[in-house]
Short mmCIF file of C-alpha atoms and ligand atoms in Angstrom, two decimals:
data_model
loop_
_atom_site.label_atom_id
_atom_site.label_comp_id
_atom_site.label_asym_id
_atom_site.label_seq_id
_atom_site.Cartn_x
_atom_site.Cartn_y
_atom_site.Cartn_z
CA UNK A 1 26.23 1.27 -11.44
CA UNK A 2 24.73 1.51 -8.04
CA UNK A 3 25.48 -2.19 -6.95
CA UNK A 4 21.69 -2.08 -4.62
CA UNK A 5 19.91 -2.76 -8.04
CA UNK A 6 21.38 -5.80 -8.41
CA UNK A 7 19.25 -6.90 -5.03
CA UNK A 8 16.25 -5.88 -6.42
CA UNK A 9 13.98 -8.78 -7.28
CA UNK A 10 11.68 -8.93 -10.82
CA UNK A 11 8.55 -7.49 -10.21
CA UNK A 12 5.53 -10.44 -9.57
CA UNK A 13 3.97 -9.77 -12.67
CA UNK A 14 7.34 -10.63 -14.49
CA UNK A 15 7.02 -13.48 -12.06
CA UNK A 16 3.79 -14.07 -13.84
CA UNK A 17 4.76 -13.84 -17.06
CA UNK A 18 7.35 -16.40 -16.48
CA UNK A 19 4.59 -18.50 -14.99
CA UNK A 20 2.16 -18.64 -17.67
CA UNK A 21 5.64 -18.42 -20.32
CA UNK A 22 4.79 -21.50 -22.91
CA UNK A 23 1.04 -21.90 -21.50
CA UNK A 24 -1.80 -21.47 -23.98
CA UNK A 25 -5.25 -20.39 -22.22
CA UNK A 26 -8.19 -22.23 -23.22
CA UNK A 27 -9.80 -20.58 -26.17
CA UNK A 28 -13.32 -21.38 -25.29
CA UNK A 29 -13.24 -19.26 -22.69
CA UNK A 30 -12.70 -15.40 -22.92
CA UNK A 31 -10.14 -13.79 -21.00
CA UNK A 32 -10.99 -12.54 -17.18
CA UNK A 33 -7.93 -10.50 -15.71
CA UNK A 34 -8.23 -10.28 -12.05
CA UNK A 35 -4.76 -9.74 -11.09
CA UNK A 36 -3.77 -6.25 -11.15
CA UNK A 37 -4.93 -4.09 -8.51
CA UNK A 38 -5.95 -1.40 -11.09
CA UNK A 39 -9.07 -0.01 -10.27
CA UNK A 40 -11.70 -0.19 -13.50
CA UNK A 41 -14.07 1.72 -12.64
CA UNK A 42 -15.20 4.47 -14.69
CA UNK A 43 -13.25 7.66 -14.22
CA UNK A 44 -15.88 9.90 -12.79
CA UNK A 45 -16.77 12.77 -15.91
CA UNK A 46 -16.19 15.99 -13.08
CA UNK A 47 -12.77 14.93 -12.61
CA UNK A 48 -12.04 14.61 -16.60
CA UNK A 49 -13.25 17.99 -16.93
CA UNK A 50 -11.53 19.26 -14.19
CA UNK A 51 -8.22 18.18 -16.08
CA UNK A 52 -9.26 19.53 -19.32
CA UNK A 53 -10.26 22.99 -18.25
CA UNK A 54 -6.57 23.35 -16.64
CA UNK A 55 -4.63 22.86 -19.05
CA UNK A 56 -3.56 26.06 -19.47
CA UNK A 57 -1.45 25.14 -16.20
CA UNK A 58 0.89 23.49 -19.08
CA UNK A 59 2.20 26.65 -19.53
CA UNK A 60 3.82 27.32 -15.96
CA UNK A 61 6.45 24.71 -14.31
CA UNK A 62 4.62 23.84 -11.09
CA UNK A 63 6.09 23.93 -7.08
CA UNK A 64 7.13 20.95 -5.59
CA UNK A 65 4.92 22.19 -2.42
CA UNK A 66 2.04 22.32 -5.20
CA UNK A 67 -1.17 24.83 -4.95
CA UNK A 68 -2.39 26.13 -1.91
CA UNK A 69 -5.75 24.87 -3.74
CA UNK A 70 -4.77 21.57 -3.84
CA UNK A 71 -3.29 21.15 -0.39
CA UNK A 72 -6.31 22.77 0.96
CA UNK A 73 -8.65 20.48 -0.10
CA UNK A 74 -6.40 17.66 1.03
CA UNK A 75 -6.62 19.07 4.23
CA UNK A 76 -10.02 19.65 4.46
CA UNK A 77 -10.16 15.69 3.64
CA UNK A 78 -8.10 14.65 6.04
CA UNK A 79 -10.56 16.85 8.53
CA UNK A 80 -13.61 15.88 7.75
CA UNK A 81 -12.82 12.19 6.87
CA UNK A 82 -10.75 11.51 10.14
CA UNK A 83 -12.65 14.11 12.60
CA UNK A 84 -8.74 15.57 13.43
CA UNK A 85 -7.55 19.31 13.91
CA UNK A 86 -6.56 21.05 10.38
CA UNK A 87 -3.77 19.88 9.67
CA UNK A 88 -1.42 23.02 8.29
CA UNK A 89 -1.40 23.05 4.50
CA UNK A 90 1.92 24.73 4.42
CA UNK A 91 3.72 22.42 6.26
CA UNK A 92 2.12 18.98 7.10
CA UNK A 93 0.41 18.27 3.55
CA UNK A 94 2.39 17.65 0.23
CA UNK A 95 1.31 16.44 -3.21
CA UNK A 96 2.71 13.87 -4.53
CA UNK A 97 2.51 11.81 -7.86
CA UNK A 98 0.89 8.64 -6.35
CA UNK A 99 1.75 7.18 -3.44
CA UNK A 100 3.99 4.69 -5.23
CA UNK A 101 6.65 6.92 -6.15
CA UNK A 102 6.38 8.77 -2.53
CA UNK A 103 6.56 5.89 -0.63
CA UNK A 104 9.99 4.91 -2.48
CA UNK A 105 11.46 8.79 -2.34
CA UNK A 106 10.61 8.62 1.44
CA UNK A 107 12.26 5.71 2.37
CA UNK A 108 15.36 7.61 0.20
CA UNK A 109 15.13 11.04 2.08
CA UNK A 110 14.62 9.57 5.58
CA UNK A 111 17.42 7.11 5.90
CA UNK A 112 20.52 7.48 7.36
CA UNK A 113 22.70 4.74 5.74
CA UNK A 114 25.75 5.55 8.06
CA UNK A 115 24.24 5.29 11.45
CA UNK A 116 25.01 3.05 13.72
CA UNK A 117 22.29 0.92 15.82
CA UNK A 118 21.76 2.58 18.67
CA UNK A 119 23.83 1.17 21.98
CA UNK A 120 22.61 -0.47 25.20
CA UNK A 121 21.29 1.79 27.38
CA UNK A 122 19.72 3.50 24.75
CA UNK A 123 20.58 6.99 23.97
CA UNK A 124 19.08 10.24 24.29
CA UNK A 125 17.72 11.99 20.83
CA UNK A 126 20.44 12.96 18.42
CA UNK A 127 23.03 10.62 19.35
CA UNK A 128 24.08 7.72 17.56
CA UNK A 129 24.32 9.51 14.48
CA UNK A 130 27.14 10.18 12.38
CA UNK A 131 29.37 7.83 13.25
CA UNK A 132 30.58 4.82 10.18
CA UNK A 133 29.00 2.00 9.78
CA UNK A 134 31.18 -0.98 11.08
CA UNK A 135 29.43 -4.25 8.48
CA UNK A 136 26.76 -4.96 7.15
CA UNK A 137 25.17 -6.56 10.83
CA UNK A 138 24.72 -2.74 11.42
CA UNK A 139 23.14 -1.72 8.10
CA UNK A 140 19.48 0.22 8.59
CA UNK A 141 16.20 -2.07 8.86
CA UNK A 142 12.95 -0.94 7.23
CA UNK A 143 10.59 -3.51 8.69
CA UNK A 144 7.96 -4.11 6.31
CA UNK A 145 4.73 -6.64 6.56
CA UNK A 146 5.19 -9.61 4.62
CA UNK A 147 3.19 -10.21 1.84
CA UNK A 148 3.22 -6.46 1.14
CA UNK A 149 3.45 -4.19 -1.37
CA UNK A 150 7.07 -4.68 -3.41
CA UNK A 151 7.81 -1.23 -3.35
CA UNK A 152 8.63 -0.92 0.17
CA UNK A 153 11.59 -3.58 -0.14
CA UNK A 154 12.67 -2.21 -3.00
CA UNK A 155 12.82 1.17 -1.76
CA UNK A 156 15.13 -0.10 1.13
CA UNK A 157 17.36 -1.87 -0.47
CA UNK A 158 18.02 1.05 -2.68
CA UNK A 159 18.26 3.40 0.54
CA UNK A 160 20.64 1.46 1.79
CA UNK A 161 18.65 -0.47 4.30
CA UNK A 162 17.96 -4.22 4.91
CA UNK A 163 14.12 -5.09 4.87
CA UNK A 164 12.80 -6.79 7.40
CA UNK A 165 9.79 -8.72 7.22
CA UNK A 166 7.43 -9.52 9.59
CA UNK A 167 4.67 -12.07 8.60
CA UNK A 168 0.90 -11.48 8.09
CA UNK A 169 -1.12 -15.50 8.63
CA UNK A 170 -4.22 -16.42 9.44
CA UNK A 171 -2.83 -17.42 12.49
CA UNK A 172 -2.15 -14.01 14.00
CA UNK A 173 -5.17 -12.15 12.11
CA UNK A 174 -3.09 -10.67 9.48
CA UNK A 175 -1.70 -8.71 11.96
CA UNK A 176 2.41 -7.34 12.17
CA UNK A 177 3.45 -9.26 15.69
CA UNK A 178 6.01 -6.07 16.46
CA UNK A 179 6.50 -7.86 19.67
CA UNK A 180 8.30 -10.61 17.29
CA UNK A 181 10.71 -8.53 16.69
CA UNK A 182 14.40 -8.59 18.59
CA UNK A 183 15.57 -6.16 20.26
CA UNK A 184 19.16 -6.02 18.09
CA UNK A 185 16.39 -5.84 15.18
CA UNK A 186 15.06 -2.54 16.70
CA UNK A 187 17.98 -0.44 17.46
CA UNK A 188 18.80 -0.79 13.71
CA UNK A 189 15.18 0.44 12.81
CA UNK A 190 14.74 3.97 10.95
CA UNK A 191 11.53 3.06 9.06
CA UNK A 192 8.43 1.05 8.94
CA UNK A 193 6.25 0.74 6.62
CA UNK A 194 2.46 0.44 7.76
CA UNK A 195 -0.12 -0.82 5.22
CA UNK A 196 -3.71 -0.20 6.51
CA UNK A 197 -5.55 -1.39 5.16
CA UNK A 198 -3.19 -4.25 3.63
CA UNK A 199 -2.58 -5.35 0.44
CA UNK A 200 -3.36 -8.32 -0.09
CA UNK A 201 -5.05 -9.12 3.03
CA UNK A 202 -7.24 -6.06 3.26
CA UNK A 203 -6.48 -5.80 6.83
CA UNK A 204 -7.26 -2.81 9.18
CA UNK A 205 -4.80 -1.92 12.20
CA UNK A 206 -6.93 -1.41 14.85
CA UNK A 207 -5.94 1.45 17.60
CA UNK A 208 -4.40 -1.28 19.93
CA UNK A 209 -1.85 -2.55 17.16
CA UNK A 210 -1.47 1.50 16.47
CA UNK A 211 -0.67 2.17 19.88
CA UNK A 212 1.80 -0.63 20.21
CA UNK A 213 3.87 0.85 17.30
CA UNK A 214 3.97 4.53 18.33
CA UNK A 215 5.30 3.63 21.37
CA UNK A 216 7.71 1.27 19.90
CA UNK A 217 8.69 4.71 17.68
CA UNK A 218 9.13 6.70 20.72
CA UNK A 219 11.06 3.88 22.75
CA UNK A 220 13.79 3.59 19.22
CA UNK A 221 13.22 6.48 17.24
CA UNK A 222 12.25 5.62 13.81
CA UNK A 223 9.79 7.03 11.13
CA UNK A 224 6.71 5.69 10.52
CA UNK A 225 5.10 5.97 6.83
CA UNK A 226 1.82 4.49 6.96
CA UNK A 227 0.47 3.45 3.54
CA UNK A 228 -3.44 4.20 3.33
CA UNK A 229 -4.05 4.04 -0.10
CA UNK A 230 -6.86 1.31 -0.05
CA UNK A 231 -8.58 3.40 2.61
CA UNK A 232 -11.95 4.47 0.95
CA UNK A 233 -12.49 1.23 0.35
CA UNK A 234 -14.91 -0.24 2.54
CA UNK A 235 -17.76 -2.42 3.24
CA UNK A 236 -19.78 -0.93 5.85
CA UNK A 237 -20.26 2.87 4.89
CA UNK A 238 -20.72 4.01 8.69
CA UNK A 239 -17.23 2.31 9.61
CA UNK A 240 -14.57 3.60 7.97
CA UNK A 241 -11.04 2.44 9.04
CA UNK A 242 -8.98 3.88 11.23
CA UNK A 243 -6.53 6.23 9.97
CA UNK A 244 -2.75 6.65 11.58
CA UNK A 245 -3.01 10.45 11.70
CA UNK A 246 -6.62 9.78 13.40
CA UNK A 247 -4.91 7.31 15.85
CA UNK A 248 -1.86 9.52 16.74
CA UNK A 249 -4.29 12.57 17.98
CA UNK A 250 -6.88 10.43 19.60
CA UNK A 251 -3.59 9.11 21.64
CA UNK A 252 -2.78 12.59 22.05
CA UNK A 253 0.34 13.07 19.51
CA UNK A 254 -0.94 16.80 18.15
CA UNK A 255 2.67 17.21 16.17
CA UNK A 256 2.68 13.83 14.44
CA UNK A 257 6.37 12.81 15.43
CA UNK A 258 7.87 10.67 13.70
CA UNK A 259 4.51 9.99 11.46
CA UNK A 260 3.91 10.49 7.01
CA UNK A 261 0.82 9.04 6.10
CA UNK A 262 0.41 8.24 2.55
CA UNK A 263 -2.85 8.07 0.47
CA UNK A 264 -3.71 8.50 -3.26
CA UNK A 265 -7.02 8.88 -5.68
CA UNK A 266 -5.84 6.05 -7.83
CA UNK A 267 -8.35 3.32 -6.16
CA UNK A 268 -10.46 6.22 -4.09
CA UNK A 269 -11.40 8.38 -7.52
CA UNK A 270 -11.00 5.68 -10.51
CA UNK A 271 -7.63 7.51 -11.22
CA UNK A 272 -4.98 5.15 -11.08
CA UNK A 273 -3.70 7.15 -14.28
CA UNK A 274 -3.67 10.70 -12.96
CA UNK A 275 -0.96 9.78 -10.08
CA UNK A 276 -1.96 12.01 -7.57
CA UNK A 277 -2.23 11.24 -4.09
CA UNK A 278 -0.26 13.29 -1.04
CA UNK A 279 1.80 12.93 1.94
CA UNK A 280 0.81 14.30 5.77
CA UNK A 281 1.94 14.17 8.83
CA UNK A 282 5.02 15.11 10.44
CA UNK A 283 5.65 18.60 10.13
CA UNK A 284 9.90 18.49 10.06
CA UNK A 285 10.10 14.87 8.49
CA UNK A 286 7.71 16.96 5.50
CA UNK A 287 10.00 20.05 5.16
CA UNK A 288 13.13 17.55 4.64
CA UNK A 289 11.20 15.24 2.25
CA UNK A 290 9.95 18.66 0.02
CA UNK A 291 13.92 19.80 0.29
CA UNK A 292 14.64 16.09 -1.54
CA UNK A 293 11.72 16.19 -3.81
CA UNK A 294 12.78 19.21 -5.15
CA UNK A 295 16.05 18.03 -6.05
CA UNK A 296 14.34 14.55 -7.75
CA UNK A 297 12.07 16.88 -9.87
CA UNK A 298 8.72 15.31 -9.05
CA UNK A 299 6.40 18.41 -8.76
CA UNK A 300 2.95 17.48 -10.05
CA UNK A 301 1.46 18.76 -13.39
CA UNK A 302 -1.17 21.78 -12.30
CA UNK A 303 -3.99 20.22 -14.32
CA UNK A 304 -3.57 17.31 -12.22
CA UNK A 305 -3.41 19.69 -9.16
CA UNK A 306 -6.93 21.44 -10.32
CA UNK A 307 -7.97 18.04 -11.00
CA UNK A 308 -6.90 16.19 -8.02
CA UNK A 309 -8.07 19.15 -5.77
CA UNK A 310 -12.09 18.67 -7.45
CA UNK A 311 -11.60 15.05 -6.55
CA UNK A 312 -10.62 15.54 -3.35
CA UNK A 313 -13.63 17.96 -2.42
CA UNK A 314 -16.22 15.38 -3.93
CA UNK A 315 -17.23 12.07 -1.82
CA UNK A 316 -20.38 11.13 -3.80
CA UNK A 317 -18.36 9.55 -6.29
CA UNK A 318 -16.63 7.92 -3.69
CA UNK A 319 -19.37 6.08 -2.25
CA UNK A 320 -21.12 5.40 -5.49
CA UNK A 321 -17.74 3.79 -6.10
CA UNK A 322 -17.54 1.45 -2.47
CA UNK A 323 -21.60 0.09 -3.56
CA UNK A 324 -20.14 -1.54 -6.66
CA UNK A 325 -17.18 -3.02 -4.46
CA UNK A 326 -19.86 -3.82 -2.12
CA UNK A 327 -21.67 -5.14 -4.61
CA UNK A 328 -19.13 -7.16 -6.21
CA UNK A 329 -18.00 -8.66 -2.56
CA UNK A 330 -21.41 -9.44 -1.93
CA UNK A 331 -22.23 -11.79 -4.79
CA UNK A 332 -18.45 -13.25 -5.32
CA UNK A 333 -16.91 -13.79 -2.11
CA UNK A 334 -20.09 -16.49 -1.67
CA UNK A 335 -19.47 -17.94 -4.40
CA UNK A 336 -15.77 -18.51 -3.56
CA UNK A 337 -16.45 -20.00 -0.09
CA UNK A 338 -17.84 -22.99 -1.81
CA UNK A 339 -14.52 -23.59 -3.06
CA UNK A 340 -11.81 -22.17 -1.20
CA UNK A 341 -11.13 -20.53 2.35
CA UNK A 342 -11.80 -17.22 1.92
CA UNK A 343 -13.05 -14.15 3.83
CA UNK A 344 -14.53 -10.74 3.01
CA UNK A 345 -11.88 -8.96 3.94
CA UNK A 346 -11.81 -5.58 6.21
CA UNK A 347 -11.65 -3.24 3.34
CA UNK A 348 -9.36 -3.24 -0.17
CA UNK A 349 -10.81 -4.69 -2.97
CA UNK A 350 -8.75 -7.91 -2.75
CA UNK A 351 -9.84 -11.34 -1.71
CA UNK A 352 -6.67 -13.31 -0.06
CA UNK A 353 -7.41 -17.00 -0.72
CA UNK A 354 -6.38 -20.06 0.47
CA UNK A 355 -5.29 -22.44 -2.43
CA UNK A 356 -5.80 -26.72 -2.56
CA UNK A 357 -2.78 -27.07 -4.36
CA UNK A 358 0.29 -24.70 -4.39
CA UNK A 359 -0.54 -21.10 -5.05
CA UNK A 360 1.76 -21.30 -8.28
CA UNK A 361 0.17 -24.32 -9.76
CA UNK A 362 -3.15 -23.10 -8.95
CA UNK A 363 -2.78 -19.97 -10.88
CA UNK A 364 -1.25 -21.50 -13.95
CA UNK A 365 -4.20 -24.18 -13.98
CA UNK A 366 -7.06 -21.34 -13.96
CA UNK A 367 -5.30 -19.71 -16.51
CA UNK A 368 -4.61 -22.84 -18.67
CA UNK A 369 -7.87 -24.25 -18.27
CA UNK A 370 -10.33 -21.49 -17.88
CA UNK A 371 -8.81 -18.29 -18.86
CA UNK A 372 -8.94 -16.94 -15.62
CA UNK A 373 -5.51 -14.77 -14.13
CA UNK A 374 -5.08 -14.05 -10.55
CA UNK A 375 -1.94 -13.52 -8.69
CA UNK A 376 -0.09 -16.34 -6.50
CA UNK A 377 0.35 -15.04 -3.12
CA UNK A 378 3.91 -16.17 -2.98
CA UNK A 379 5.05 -13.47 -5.44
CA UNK A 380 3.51 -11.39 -3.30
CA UNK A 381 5.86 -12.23 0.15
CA UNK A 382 9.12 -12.78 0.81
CA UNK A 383 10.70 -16.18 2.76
CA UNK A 384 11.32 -15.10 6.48
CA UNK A 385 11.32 -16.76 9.21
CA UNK A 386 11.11 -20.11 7.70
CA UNK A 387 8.33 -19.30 5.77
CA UNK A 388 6.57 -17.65 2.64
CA UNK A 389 3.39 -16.71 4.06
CA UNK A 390 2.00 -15.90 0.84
CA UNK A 391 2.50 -19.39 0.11
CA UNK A 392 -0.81 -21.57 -1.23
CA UNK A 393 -3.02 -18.49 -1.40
CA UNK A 394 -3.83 -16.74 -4.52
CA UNK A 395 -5.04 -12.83 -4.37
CA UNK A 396 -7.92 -11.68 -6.51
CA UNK A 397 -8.73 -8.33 -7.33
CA UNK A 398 -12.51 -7.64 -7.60
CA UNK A 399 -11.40 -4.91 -10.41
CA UNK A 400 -13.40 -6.74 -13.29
CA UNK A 401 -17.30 -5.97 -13.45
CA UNK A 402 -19.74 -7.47 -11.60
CA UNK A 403 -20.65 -10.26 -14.54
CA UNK A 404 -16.83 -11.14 -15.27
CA UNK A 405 -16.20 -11.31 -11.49
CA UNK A 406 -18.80 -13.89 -11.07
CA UNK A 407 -18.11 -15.62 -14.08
CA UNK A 408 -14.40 -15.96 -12.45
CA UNK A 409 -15.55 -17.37 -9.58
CA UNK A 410 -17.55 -19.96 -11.68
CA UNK A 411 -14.61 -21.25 -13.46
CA UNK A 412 -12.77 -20.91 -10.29
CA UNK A 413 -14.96 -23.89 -8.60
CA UNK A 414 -14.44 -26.05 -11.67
CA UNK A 415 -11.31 -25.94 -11.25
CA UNK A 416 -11.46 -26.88 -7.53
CA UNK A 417 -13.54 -30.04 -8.79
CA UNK A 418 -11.27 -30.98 -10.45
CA UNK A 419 -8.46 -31.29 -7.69
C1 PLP B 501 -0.43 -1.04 -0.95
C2 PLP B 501 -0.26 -0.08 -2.07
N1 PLP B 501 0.34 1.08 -1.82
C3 PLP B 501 0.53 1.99 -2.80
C4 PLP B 501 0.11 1.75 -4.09
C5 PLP B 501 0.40 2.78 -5.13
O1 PLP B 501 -0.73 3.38 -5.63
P1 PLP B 501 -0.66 4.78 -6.37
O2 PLP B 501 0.77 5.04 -6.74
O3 PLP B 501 -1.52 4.64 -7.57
O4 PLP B 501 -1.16 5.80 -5.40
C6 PLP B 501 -0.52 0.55 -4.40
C7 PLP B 501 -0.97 0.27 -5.78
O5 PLP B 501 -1.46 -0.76 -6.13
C8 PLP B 501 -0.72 -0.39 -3.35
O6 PLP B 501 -1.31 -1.57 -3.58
#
């Protein structure tokens, strides 16, 4: 067996299973799941048709590259949501099956686990490759925020890479500090992983922390994959957030060097079943990532194409969808504040809150005592540099209706009273 699974750590809702393991919820109260960030929304009925009337599609194997329909309309997205050139559908746009499985297979295809870090003075482009590794102090580094999504480290790990973390507080606004990051750190880089906005935190890179990372990626030469999939989900509906493939042409980078953004319909469309979302960016990192997906066999069902392409082309639902986030946001996050530090956050539909007691014991006493499940942050983040910054806060997902989500926060601040 390929001895990198062993380094892969149980997912957090294992974690949470463990947790709650032996703990009976209170019976007077009925269940309210706010965990899972799995959209619960209703599936919008154009979309369901969409998928039924192509099902003849069944009948053909689909491309890799999928339709020219499908990456059409994600192009035409990608113009009209981020103002930017068309991008080429043949070359800078692929389908994929949810950004989950993308943003692993990337992190696969783009890593080169036998190069060495790069020397002092640092090289022109090309060299430094091909050459053995000497230990494990020279391995790759994916850098990765911290809490983040687990995929990422699990996806290095199993590339052949070491994560490292960099850590999103309060203190520094949620923010990645790249100028935290050593130098010897660096010249190992091949990959980061961006997450804009964040999960949990819900944070937005602005075009300053954008910058600051592009020219990092020119200075040492790695790939940036910036993971948008929370990005139609906002509270103000004239201020969308920034987008990296938006960023890297108002800074004037027309070819996308070095950048794959990542996005998905899951949490934009109610469609966290159909996996569908796409890849875009870089026009050579793309034609070496479509050569590996062919191999891995991941070529999207065309009834999910027809459908995905129908949701792509439709934003109504889309903003019907944000005014019951909105909504929700609105009328909870209030009610939280009365009991724990929390803010609205930039967009997402998470709330990152600050816990009185340890994250871990908070979440197992809402459960026990009110019937209430939310996530500790610390199964959410990794220990690095001397901390677990996911430590004492718990992230809830506003998935639930309106009524439950309320009703959650109720219980929530009898709990508090009780501390
Ligand atoms: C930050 C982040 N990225 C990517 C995904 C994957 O979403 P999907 O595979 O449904 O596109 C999720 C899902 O929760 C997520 O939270």
């Amino acid at each position: 067996m390929n001895p990198n699974l062993d380094l892969l750590h149980p997912y957090p809702f294992q974690k949470l299973r463990d947790l709650f393991c032996g703990v009976t919820p209170n019976p007077d109260y009925s269940p309210i799941n706010l965990s899972i960030g799995e959209p619960k929304h209703a599936t919008p009925d154009f979309i369901r048709h969409a998928l039924a009337e192509n099902l003849d599609g069944l009948a053909n194997y689909p491309t890799t590259q999928g339709s020219v329909a499908l990456r059409q309309a994600i192009g035409a997205w990608i113009e009209r949501r981020y103002g930017i050139p068309p991008l080429d559908p043949n070359t800078q746009i692929l389908p994929v099956n949810g950004s989950r499985e993308a943003l692993f297979a990337f992190a696969q295809a783009v890593i080169n686990p036998n190069r060495i870090p790069l020397p002092c003075p640092l090289p022109t482009a090309g060299e430094g490759d091909e050459v053995s590794l000497r230990d494990d102090r020279d391995k790759p580094v994916i850098i990765c925020p911290n809490p983040f999504y687990q995929i990422y480290e699990g996806a290095a790990l199993l590339a052949g890479a070491t994560p490292y973390f960099l850590n999103t507080t309060p203190g520094n606004s949620y923010a990645m500090d790249f100028s935290s990051v050593p130098e010897e750190i660096w010249r190992r880089t091949q990959l980061v992983y961006a997450c804009s906005p964040g999960n949990p935190t819900g944070k937005v890179m602005d075009i300053e922390e954008w910058s600051h990372l592009f020219d990092l990626s020119d200075k040492y030469g790695f790939i940036i994959a910036s993971d948008e999939c929370y990005s139609e989900l906002y509270p103000d509906e004239h201020v969308p957030p920034l987008g990296a493939l938006q960023v890297a042409h108002q800074l004037g980078g027309e070819d996308y060097g070095r950048l794959v953004v990542f996005n998905s319909l899951s949490k934009r469309s109610n469609v966290p079943g159909m996996r569908s979302g796409f890849a875009a960016g870089c026009e050579s990192i793309l034609e070496k990532f479509l050569l590996y997906r062919t191999y891995h066999g991941c070529a999207m069902n065309p009834a999910v194409q027809a459908a995905s392409a129908a949701a792509w082309n439709d934003e109504a639902h889309v903003e019907e969808n944000r005014r019951l986030y909105r909504e929700k946001f609105a009328t909870v996050t209030p009610l939280l504040q009365q009991a724990l530090k929390v803010e609205e956050p930039d967009a997402s539909f998470y709330l990152w809150a600050q816990t009185p007691v340890s994250d871990t014991e908070f979440a197992q006493a809402l459960y026990r005592d009110y019937n209430v499940t939310l996530l500790p942050g610390s199964f959410l983040a990794r220990q690095a540099h001397g901390l677990n910054p996911g430590t004492n806060f718990v992230r809830i997902a506003l998935v639930a209706p309106l009524a439950q989500c309320v009703e959650a926060a109720e219980r929530i601040q009898n709990l508090v009273k009780t501390f």
